[in-house]
Amino acid sequence: MTYEVKSLNEECGIFGIWGHPQAAQVTYFGLHSLQHRGQEGAGILSNDHGQLKRYRDLGLVSEVFKHPADLENLTGEAAIGHVRYATAGGASINNVQPFFFSFYDMQLGLAHNGNLTNAHSLRRELEEQGSIFASSSDTEILMHLIRHSRQDTFLAKLKESLNRVKGGFAYLVMGEDKLYAALDPNGFRPLSIGRMKNGAWVVSSETCAFEVVGAEWVRDLKPGELVIIDDEGIVYDRYTDDTQLAICSMEYVYFARPDSVIHGVNVHAARKRMGRRLAQEFQHEADIVVGVPNSSLSAASGFSEESGLPNEMGLIKNQYIQRTFIQPTQELREQGVRMKLSAVSSIVKDKRVVMVDDSIVRGTTSRRIVQLLRDAGAAEVHVAIGSPELKYPCFYGIDIQNRRELISANHTVEEVCEIIGADSLTYLSLEGLIESVGIETDAPNGGLCVAYFDGEYPTPLYDYEERYLESLKEQTSFY
Amino acid sequence: MTYEVKSLNEECGIFGIWGHPQAAQVTYFGLHSLQHRGQEGAGILSNDHGQLKRYRDLGLVSEVFKHPADLENLTGEAAIGHVRYATAGGASINNVQPFFFSFYDMQLGLAHNGNLTNAHSLRRELEEQGSIFASSSDTEILMHLIRHSRQDTFLAKLKESLNRVKGGFAYLVMGEDKLYAALDPNGFRPLSIGRMKNGAWVVSSETCAFEVVGAEWVRDLKPGELVIIDDEGIVYDRYTDDTQLAICSMEYVYFARPDSVIHGVNVHAARKRMGRRLAQEFQHEADIVVGVPNSSLSAASGFSEESGLPNEMGLIKNQYIQRTFIQPTQELREQGVRMKLSAVSSIVKDKRVVMVDDSIVRGTTSRRIVQLLRDAGAAEVHVAIGSPELKYPCFYGIDIQNRRELISANHTVEEVCEIIGADSLTYLSLEGLIESVGIETDAPNGGLCVAYFDGEYPTPLYDYEERYLESLKEQTSFY
Amino acid sequence: MTYEVKSLNEECGIFGIWGHPQAAQVTYFGLHSLQHRGQEGAGILSNDHGQLKRYRDLGLVSEVFKHPADLENLTGEAAIGHVRYATAGGASINNVQPFFFSFYDMQLGLAHNGNLTNAHSLRRELEEQGSIFASSSDTEILMHLIRHSRQDTFLAKLKESLNRVKGGFAYLVMGEDKLYAALDPNGFRPLSIGRMKNGAWVVSSETCAFEVVGAEWVRDLKPGELVIIDDEGIVYDRYTDDTQLAICSMEYVYFARPDSVIHGVNVHAARKRMGRRLAQEFQHEADIVVGVPNSSLSAASGFSEESGLPNEMGLIKNQYIQRTFIQPTQELREQGVRMKLSAVSSIVKDKRVVMVDDSIVRGTTSRRIVQLLRDAGAAEVHVAIGSPELKYPCFYGIDIQNRRELISANHTVEEVCEIIGADSLTYLSLEGLIESVGIETDAPNGGLCVAYFDGEYPTPLYDYEERYLESLKEQTSFY
Amino acid sequence: MTYEVKSLNEECGIFGIWGHPQAAQVTYFGLHSLQHRGQEGAGILSNDHGQLKRYRDLGLVSEVFKHPADLENLTGEAAIGHVRYATAGGASINNVQPFFFSFYDMQLGLAHNGNLTNAHSLRRELEEQGSIFASSSDTEILMHLIRHSRQDTFLAKLKESLNRVKGGFAYLVMGEDKLYAALDPNGFRPLSIGRMKNGAWVVSSETCAFEVVGAEWVRDLKPGELVIIDDEGIVYDRYTDDTQLAICSMEYVYFARPDSVIHGVNVHAARKRMGRRLAQEFQHEADIVVGVPNSSLSAASGFSEESGLPNEMGLIKNQYIQRTFIQPTQELREQGVRMKLSAVSSIVKDKRVVMVDDSIVRGTTSRRIVQLLRDAGAAEVHVAIGSPELKYPCFYGIDIQNRRELISANHTVEEVCEIIGADSLTYLSLEGLIESVGIETDAPNGGLCVAYFDGEYPTPLYDYEERYLESLKEQTSFY
């Protein structure tokens, strides 16, 4: 039996605001700039003097909020919003956040980015006590814990509950008179505080949202922190002191927008440094550098500057590809029909190309791009990857498929090189990655979680432990 | 009274195929790669052994063809398709092409890219003879001319009609047993012939579609040519010998995809050369080069290579912006809320930035981007434009608004520089543009139409003549 | 070879108004009350001081006009509207009326109810002169005739054109400063003039629209009349004197709403008289009368009053059936699953039932209803039909299918009775029908067209002549 | 302070089936015939060998299930379905049933028709124990009670929970291997068992669904019964013996379809008897009887037969009115524009009309219809109502608004007569209503709940008690 990383693992984006007369509108624009973190669904919950209101649906932010009235009904000076990652199967509006709870004694809103490692046990325990879950999402669990807590105050209930959930999480909780933001003890996911000119506080998964809404960055949340915002101002509290920074390194490699700054490091700059370092580690002759658009353009630029090779636009991405319902049939594909990327013959013809990409998951995409470049006349294709080999699954919030689907979990670099049809294949070293990011911290691995590269998870795995160990025993090839 | 260039001017994309069992599907993928040429509407007309069928609607190609059945019903081994430019107002499905005509004696399909300069006179003449037009588009005129022609054969009628329409046009005409492609006597618009592996002939506004459908480029249509394709093969005929190449220079500057090749010139390479030349003509001190995404990235790369200044990703474009129904209110905009572009502070802060863009039309966008860079901390912003000043309207198919809206028709370079708030403003010289493109031809201006820069139109203006001359007399400022 | 009545035969509804500040809104409510005459599509064209505007789409009136803005944009004090009959296949928005024509010298709107018998010849003649048709509908023909006419004035052109089209027609033509309404020389289709309290003139296919919009009936159009309405008032003109009333008898039998009055005869009252006369002609013993809902309830009521048998609600129609996309599979149907009608056991059990229906076309529906009643326990089912046997097709605007599909064109009354499984079958006599309607007129057949019953067409058949004669020769059975 | 009957009161329809290979399809057709009981939303939950699946949405059954695939995905041999009443405001898909619960140890489905009187207290009690509700509907409460129950077996938990909820309810609960149907101790709502030819058991709010799906009626559920259906067959169990039949009399008067049979009484026949009795109690001279379509046609027919006055179609209902988004403005309404009903002048002119309607709630509709008849020329309008005065709210599942909105709670018969502008007003006596229905039972009021007429509620009112008593004190007029 193979171990399956559950399909609900998600990379999402959250945004919150307190103290702006058009809170829902600002949240809309904030979510828009976080759209790259989730395209399946979106929602906003506003707080109008203690009265919460919500609108959510499947689709892009711009599809969910089509009519100005959709936003205008969300009155109030505070709001939280969420964009949800597109998982393969069970898209259901029930799982689109923020969640909205209406109790006899209070109303609450909840938005979550991350993945819990003890969700299964907690859910079973709660159901045995009579709890009924409205969604298949882990997010609801925090609310059930809060409502079952015997602590006296809401804040105490919330802290107790935050200590019970394990794994990666960034939460926004909207109460009737306060907005709470909490980060897990390892800070697996990014979460930053900013401030608008009118004094409104904003919280966002990425700082790129601050640029868009005209806010100034104030500071990033630290692991284990719980921030409380209300009309009196902001309080930086903690629910635990047992913390150690281990932010997801894939945020720097792939997820985050290049204009975001995470723990003091600009993502574009980090990627350029990865590209530079990769160029140092690269040991082949070549003529031009071609980045795979869009995520690898920064790394390609760094590679070019370090290597002195010209950085050329040898691959073009069709920018209208987002929502295409019709795909080429196998027959058409064999005849050369393809949609997302084109290689530019007049650029790559007879050239020895360094194709820079951020990562290799299954290998199928890389194989196709190498083939594209060869069909367009490239003399040689040397693949250079801006991160180490992906060998282990993630349990803290990103959807890296099970080990069977990770090509590097089952093959050596040489085998992968052959499978993808490249002339050479170079991965950035783990050390190179860590040094390229360069967070100012004393934490191990330079404050990064690099478990998908080295299998050293910074926390116990809880519900995943047993099945994970089993999965390590099997060696499956999938070609 | 001011002269108004009519709002129907359009830049569109057309694609045709003859001899493929899945002709409509291939056309779909071809249109997909031409999507940048028009986002208002799309349609495909197929030919199944003389029986024509059509499907069209408003929206992107992927929105129009949502269900596989929409394509599967378009059976047959030949097809033509069209993507239509998003004009401001009157979007009507009646104007979405291809047009489909069903007569007692034959069926015909028609797709058109370009703009006629004698459409008004011809339409009036035809209406006086009793003709009724189904759309407000100029495209229909050709069909009315054909049906009124007294020539004996369809080919003779078509040639006669092609000689009566004036201006810029690339036509695809689907007959029951033949596909016709025709280009205007100046070749204002691009049109190329390619061939698929199975022998099918394809015709496309841009060669980037050939990459996508797996076709080889055969050759570009020449001015005045009429190509006839049927089961017997391809015939390169002409309807006039009074020709002279004057292809729209804005195709190289802005419209075409960088991976397309037009008259032997790769667009990306041409743009890099424009950037290099611009760097030579540029006379200021600076620290970094920042291209305005996406159209100016090639020019910025050339500028960087020539100048030795690093090419940085100082501006980020939100890639999900395409279809956003909700825009920031004036109030939010003043508070700094913006959607399309963000400037990256950590990159531009305290830097003297060369902001490379392809062109300036009204100046409002440039002014906003300059401000963005300043807000993000840029020490200086030097604007470098990869084309000359836009001073005159276009009558051959691109939607360059009336002279009142062209900032350079009303202001000197110094004034524009001040209006957009830049520290300096440099335009590429006309000579520089022409040399950067470098088509192999003896035609004037290197085979380019540069009338929007110098006001020297390569043809009479017909219906536009009188009003155009009037418009030159007035000097209006619009700030 | 069988003769096929073309599928474009249509029964539609038209409504026009001149002189009301909310002309489009009133037209909307008028069309709503004519919805029973056509459910495929709807549209309204308004006239705002000579500027025509139109909105149309496929669907019910309430589906086409969903947003108040759809109507509010149709400004102006005059309007025409149209509801279109649901034909089986080629629903295309191109065929949805009113048609809107924009010429260099004028704008015109056009709405049409009826069917032309010389459409094919006229269309060919026009196309040979270079005309291009935008739709597959006959309606456009009138406009091409007008535009080709050499007469001096628009009125003269219109009159000449009305004399060239043959068959059944009620036209509304919206000019820039006048509204025209015209009826064919036999008055096959109904068309009435009314007046609102504010003085606005309204024209409608049926008077039931007058009740709904609060207008008073003024008078019906007479055959060959052309009414001209403008700000000066109304003028009753004629385009021909060669006329003779032959209004479609099926309007009284089935099409029209029971609250409409046509040529002085209330439809409900006419149906009650048909029911009474049918009871007189009926020669069997029975216990109760059951009308097939909804069209036969009036006739059943008359039958009951005349016969003294109680009128019971033995058949129930599901009022939510209109738009059901999912139908029972054959398998489910055999298990007794049915959607439209239910028989009420507690009413019909052990009773000898007179089932009153308005007409029998193919016989399949009748057979199903008889079976329903038997399944519900009816002891006997005597079918009584409120009109004579339908034996011949219609060429003037109603969609009575080809002779092959008319059960009475191929079978005797006894055979039909057996096929539908009834204990007896009684048709109303032709004389009975004519006397029951009772229009005050000297015209033959009491001013009714009864050609589908007796094959005596009141006009030449033009394009249909030859094929019709052929069809009479063949005798096909279809069971 | 005024007492508000909460807006969630609902009249719904439920349908269940066990043992049919196309269970979901049959449920679809069953729901279709129950559509009159709720038009806001619909859903079906199927059971495929213990695996539950659900599809639901806002809209009519035919709108929710548009594509055959929507049903085909609901595989399995058992299913339950629900149609939901259109409440004014908060339409949310969260409240559309059946509800679907997925626990670690089992899956359950739930559908409910009725209203609980102790919902507020139970919900608060459950929330205090940590329960979180997914919807604002009362229906969920039963499931929380079941999950909190300490009983050993599911059946025992269910019975205990059914004893805790008070008020009117008909429940369908789909377990993994059993279907449960339960009725409240007063049998306020109807629920019947039927059997299909293949042996499948069906449960339905009304027997009209049995006619549609080809099932035979077996018997009605009795108050306090709990029916358990599985592959072994059907068991009629009870959860309480403290029962007394008090079925909602408005089911006979207005809600149920005329072809349904409830507790042995055909609804059409009951309505005819109400009409006959009303004719006996009526004491005025008149010429014709006119029923208000559609619900009062049976009563009008009975009235006509008893009184000897002819039953005429003097009011016509537009059958396409269901979904109309655009309503006449106040201005147009004053000019006589109206949509739903028309009066037929040629029938009512100069006649003394008995207008038969089923009930008067606010009086506004009656006033409009009386006016319609007068505008159409009626000499006198005598209103005859087939039920007594509605004076008190309902707490068991029908949406009779608060006392302020019940005209008869605030006015005498004479006052109401004057308000609606009638020449006379006659209500059926309570005795007349009870005798006309005529259920065979010894229960008080002939087994009917008539609390809205006499204020004698058959059960304690629990959460409503206090506020109800307060409401009786105030006398508000609302004209």
Short mmCIF file of C-alpha atoms in Angstrom, two decimals, chain C residues 142-382:
data_model
loop_
_atom_site.label_atom_id
_atom_site.label_comp_id
_atom_site.label_asym_id
_atom_site.label_seq_id
_atom_site.Cartn_x
_atom_site.Cartn_y
_atom_site.Cartn_z
CA LEU C 142 -39.98 42.84 -46.53
CA MET C 143 -37.06 45.10 -45.66
CA HIS C 144 -35.09 44.09 -48.78
CA LEU C 145 -38.15 44.77 -50.93
CA ILE C 146 -38.56 48.20 -49.36
CA ARG C 147 -34.90 49.06 -49.93
CA HIS C 148 -35.01 47.89 -53.54
CA SER C 149 -38.24 49.68 -54.31
CA ARG C 150 -38.08 52.56 -56.82
CA GLN C 151 -41.10 54.34 -55.33
CA ASP C 152 -40.64 57.91 -54.17
CA THR C 153 -41.76 57.89 -50.60
CA PHE C 154 -41.23 55.44 -47.80
CA LEU C 155 -44.99 54.89 -47.57
CA ALA C 156 -45.17 54.08 -51.26
CA LYS C 157 -42.21 51.70 -50.99
CA LEU C 158 -43.85 49.97 -48.03
CA LYS C 159 -47.18 49.60 -49.79
CA GLU C 160 -45.51 48.21 -52.92
CA SER C 161 -43.57 45.72 -50.79
CA LEU C 162 -46.68 44.64 -48.88
CA ASN C 163 -48.27 43.84 -52.21
CA ARG C 164 -45.34 41.65 -53.19
CA VAL C 165 -45.30 39.37 -50.14
CA LYS C 166 -47.96 36.63 -50.10
CA GLY C 167 -49.39 34.51 -47.32
CA GLY C 168 -50.16 35.36 -43.73
CA PHE C 169 -48.59 38.34 -42.04
CA ALA C 170 -49.03 40.92 -39.36
CA TYR C 171 -46.17 43.42 -39.48
CA LEU C 172 -45.03 46.16 -37.16
CA VAL C 173 -42.54 48.59 -38.75
CA MET C 174 -40.89 51.20 -36.55
CA GLY C 175 -39.66 54.21 -38.50
CA GLU C 176 -37.86 57.17 -37.04
CA ASP C 177 -41.04 59.21 -36.70
CA LYS C 178 -43.84 56.74 -37.38
CA LEU C 179 -45.09 53.32 -36.37
CA TYR C 180 -46.70 51.21 -39.09
CA ALA C 181 -48.93 48.15 -38.61
CA ALA C 182 -50.04 46.03 -41.56
CA LEU C 183 -52.23 42.96 -41.95
CA ASP C 184 -52.32 40.52 -44.88
CA PRO C 185 -55.24 40.61 -47.36
CA ASN C 186 -56.96 37.66 -45.65
CA GLY C 187 -56.32 38.74 -42.10
CA PHE C 188 -55.00 35.27 -41.30
CA ARG C 189 -53.42 36.52 -38.08
CA PRO C 190 -55.12 38.71 -35.46
CA LEU C 191 -54.01 42.28 -34.82
CA SER C 192 -55.83 44.87 -32.73
CA ILE C 193 -55.53 48.55 -31.89
CA GLY C 194 -55.99 49.87 -28.37
CA ARG C 195 -55.47 53.09 -26.48
CA MET C 196 -54.06 53.81 -23.06
CA LYS C 197 -55.41 56.36 -20.63
CA ASN C 198 -52.61 58.80 -21.42
CA GLY C 199 -53.53 58.66 -25.11
CA ALA C 200 -50.76 56.26 -26.21
CA TRP C 201 -51.71 53.96 -29.08
CA VAL C 202 -50.98 50.25 -28.71
CA VAL C 203 -51.08 47.44 -31.27
CA SER C 204 -51.16 43.83 -30.21
CA SER C 205 -51.59 40.33 -31.62
CA GLU C 206 -54.19 39.74 -28.93
CA THR C 207 -56.43 41.94 -26.87
CA CYS C 208 -55.41 40.18 -23.65
CA ALA C 209 -52.39 42.50 -23.72
CA PHE C 210 -54.74 45.47 -23.50
CA GLU C 211 -56.15 44.22 -20.19
CA VAL C 212 -52.65 43.83 -18.85
CA VAL C 213 -51.37 47.27 -19.82
CA GLY C 214 -54.58 49.04 -18.93
CA ALA C 215 -55.54 49.93 -22.51
CA GLU C 216 -59.00 50.09 -24.09
CA TRP C 217 -59.67 48.13 -27.26
CA VAL C 218 -60.29 50.47 -30.21
CA ARG C 219 -60.74 48.15 -33.17
CA ASP C 220 -59.21 45.18 -34.97
CA LEU C 221 -57.17 45.66 -38.11
CA LYS C 222 -59.02 44.68 -41.24
CA PRO C 223 -57.48 42.58 -44.04
CA GLY C 224 -55.28 44.70 -46.29
CA GLU C 225 -55.08 47.58 -43.85
CA LEU C 226 -51.98 49.63 -43.13
CA VAL C 227 -52.18 51.74 -40.01
CA ILE C 228 -49.84 54.71 -39.54
CA ILE C 229 -49.33 56.15 -36.08
CA ASP C 230 -47.32 59.22 -35.18
CA ASP C 231 -47.48 62.20 -32.89
CA GLU C 232 -50.32 63.61 -34.98
CA GLY C 233 -52.53 60.58 -34.36
CA ILE C 234 -53.61 57.45 -36.19
CA VAL C 235 -54.46 56.99 -39.88
CA TYR C 236 -56.19 53.85 -41.20
CA ASP C 237 -54.86 53.42 -44.72
CA ARG C 238 -54.97 50.43 -47.10
CA TYR C 239 -52.34 48.94 -49.42
CA THR C 240 -54.83 46.75 -51.30
CA ASP C 241 -58.58 46.37 -51.77
CA ASP C 242 -58.42 42.78 -52.90
CA THR C 243 -59.22 41.31 -49.50
CA GLN C 244 -61.39 38.74 -47.81
CA LEU C 245 -61.40 37.82 -44.14
CA ALA C 246 -60.13 34.29 -43.40
CA ILE C 247 -58.74 34.41 -39.90
CA CYS C 248 -57.06 31.29 -38.63
CA SER C 249 -59.71 29.20 -36.88
CA MET C 250 -57.05 27.60 -34.68
CA GLU C 251 -56.67 30.96 -32.91
CA TYR C 252 -60.14 30.36 -31.49
CA VAL C 253 -59.64 26.64 -30.98
CA TYR C 254 -56.23 26.62 -29.34
CA PHE C 255 -53.75 29.50 -29.76
CA ALA C 256 -55.33 32.60 -28.33
CA ARG C 257 -55.74 33.26 -24.62
CA PRO C 258 -59.32 32.75 -23.42
CA ASP C 259 -59.60 36.37 -22.32
CA SER C 260 -58.79 37.74 -25.78
CA VAL C 261 -61.45 39.05 -28.12
CA ILE C 262 -60.89 38.55 -31.85
CA HIS C 263 -63.17 40.19 -34.40
CA GLY C 264 -65.72 40.74 -31.69
CA VAL C 265 -65.70 37.19 -30.36
CA ASN C 266 -64.40 36.36 -26.87
CA VAL C 267 -62.25 33.27 -27.14
CA HIS C 268 -63.42 31.66 -23.88
CA ALA C 269 -67.04 32.14 -24.90
CA ALA C 270 -66.35 30.69 -28.36
CA ARG C 271 -64.75 27.66 -26.75
CA LYS C 272 -67.67 27.21 -24.40
CA ARG C 273 -69.98 27.29 -27.45
CA MET C 274 -67.76 24.73 -29.18
CA GLY C 275 -68.11 22.59 -26.06
CA ARG C 276 -71.88 23.01 -26.02
CA ARG C 277 -72.18 22.16 -29.72
CA LEU C 278 -69.84 19.21 -29.21
CA ALA C 279 -72.13 17.96 -26.43
CA GLN C 280 -75.04 18.16 -28.85
CA GLU C 281 -73.14 16.18 -31.46
CA PHE C 282 -71.86 13.67 -28.89
CA GLN C 283 -73.88 10.44 -28.80
CA HIS C 284 -72.68 8.35 -25.86
CA GLU C 285 -73.55 7.74 -22.23
CA ALA C 286 -71.15 9.11 -19.65
CA ASP C 287 -70.84 10.15 -16.01
CA ILE C 288 -68.42 13.05 -15.87
CA VAL C 289 -66.67 15.56 -18.12
CA VAL C 290 -62.91 16.06 -17.76
CA GLY C 291 -61.12 18.79 -19.76
CA VAL C 292 -57.50 18.41 -20.70
CA PRO C 293 -55.77 21.33 -18.95
CA ASN C 294 -55.29 24.14 -19.71
CA SER C 295 -56.54 24.81 -23.24
CA SER C 296 -59.67 22.64 -23.10
CA LEU C 297 -61.14 23.79 -19.81
CA SER C 298 -63.51 26.26 -21.50
CA ALA C 299 -64.81 23.67 -23.93
CA ALA C 300 -65.24 21.17 -21.10
CA SER C 301 -67.23 23.71 -19.16
CA GLY C 302 -69.55 24.28 -22.14
CA PHE C 303 -69.88 20.54 -22.68
CA SER C 304 -70.79 20.09 -19.01
CA GLU C 305 -73.42 22.82 -19.01
CA GLU C 306 -75.04 21.51 -22.19
CA SER C 307 -74.92 17.84 -21.24
CA GLY C 308 -75.70 18.25 -17.56
CA LEU C 309 -72.75 16.00 -16.70
CA PRO C 310 -70.57 17.30 -13.84
CA ASN C 311 -67.33 18.99 -14.88
CA GLU C 312 -64.54 17.47 -12.78
CA MET C 313 -60.82 18.12 -12.31
CA GLY C 314 -59.81 14.60 -13.26
CA LEU C 315 -56.53 15.63 -14.90
CA ILE C 316 -53.94 17.80 -13.16
CA LYS C 317 -51.20 19.59 -15.02
CA ASN C 318 -47.93 20.27 -13.24
CA GLN C 319 -47.62 24.04 -13.50
CA TYR C 320 -43.83 23.92 -13.11
CA ILE C 321 -43.21 21.88 -16.22
CA GLN C 322 -42.21 24.70 -18.58
CA ARG C 323 -38.48 24.36 -18.54
CA THR C 324 -37.50 20.85 -17.63
CA PHE C 325 -34.24 19.64 -19.05
CA ILE C 326 -34.42 16.11 -17.73
CA GLN C 327 -37.07 13.72 -19.01
CA PRO C 328 -37.88 10.22 -17.78
CA THR C 329 -35.90 7.54 -19.58
CA GLN C 330 -37.85 4.99 -21.59
CA GLU C 331 -37.29 2.53 -18.75
CA LEU C 332 -38.72 4.86 -16.14
CA ARG C 333 -41.59 5.78 -18.43
CA GLU C 334 -42.52 2.14 -18.68
CA GLN C 335 -42.55 1.96 -14.91
CA GLY C 336 -45.16 4.68 -14.90
CA VAL C 337 -43.05 7.77 -14.32
CA ARG C 338 -44.57 10.80 -16.03
CA MET C 339 -44.29 14.50 -15.57
CA LYS C 340 -46.84 16.73 -17.22
CA LEU C 341 -50.25 15.34 -16.41
CA SER C 342 -51.64 13.20 -13.63
CA ALA C 343 -55.08 11.62 -13.55
CA VAL C 344 -56.90 11.80 -10.23
CA SER C 345 -58.01 8.29 -9.28
CA SER C 346 -60.44 9.39 -6.61
CA ILE C 347 -62.32 11.35 -9.26
CA VAL C 348 -62.28 9.14 -12.34
CA LYS C 349 -62.37 5.71 -10.72
CA ASP C 350 -65.19 3.57 -12.13
CA LYS C 351 -66.54 6.55 -14.04
CA ARG C 352 -67.46 6.82 -17.71
CA VAL C 353 -65.38 9.85 -18.61
CA VAL C 354 -65.84 12.32 -21.46
CA MET C 355 -62.32 13.58 -22.05
CA VAL C 356 -62.59 16.94 -23.84
CA ASP C 357 -59.58 18.16 -25.81
CA ASP C 358 -59.15 20.90 -28.39
CA SER C 359 -57.53 18.96 -31.23
CA ILE C 360 -55.57 15.86 -32.20
CA VAL C 361 -52.37 16.34 -34.21
CA ARG C 362 -50.23 13.22 -34.08
CA GLY C 363 -52.41 11.26 -31.67
CA THR C 364 -49.58 10.33 -29.34
CA THR C 365 -50.58 12.77 -26.61
CA SER C 366 -54.22 11.70 -26.77
CA ARG C 367 -53.22 8.08 -26.52
CA ARG C 368 -51.18 8.83 -23.38
CA ILE C 369 -53.97 10.74 -21.69
CA VAL C 370 -56.52 8.03 -22.44
CA GLN C 371 -54.12 5.54 -20.89
CA LEU C 372 -53.60 7.78 -17.84
CA LEU C 373 -57.33 7.88 -17.26
CA ARG C 374 -57.66 4.12 -17.67
CA ASP C 375 -54.73 3.52 -15.30
CA ALA C 376 -56.50 5.73 -12.78
CA GLY C 377 -59.54 3.47 -12.98
CA ALA C 378 -61.85 5.15 -15.49
CA ALA C 379 -64.51 2.66 -16.61
CA GLU C 380 -64.80 4.18 -20.10
CA VAL C 381 -63.01 7.02 -21.88
CA HIS C 382 -64.93 8.87 -24.57
#
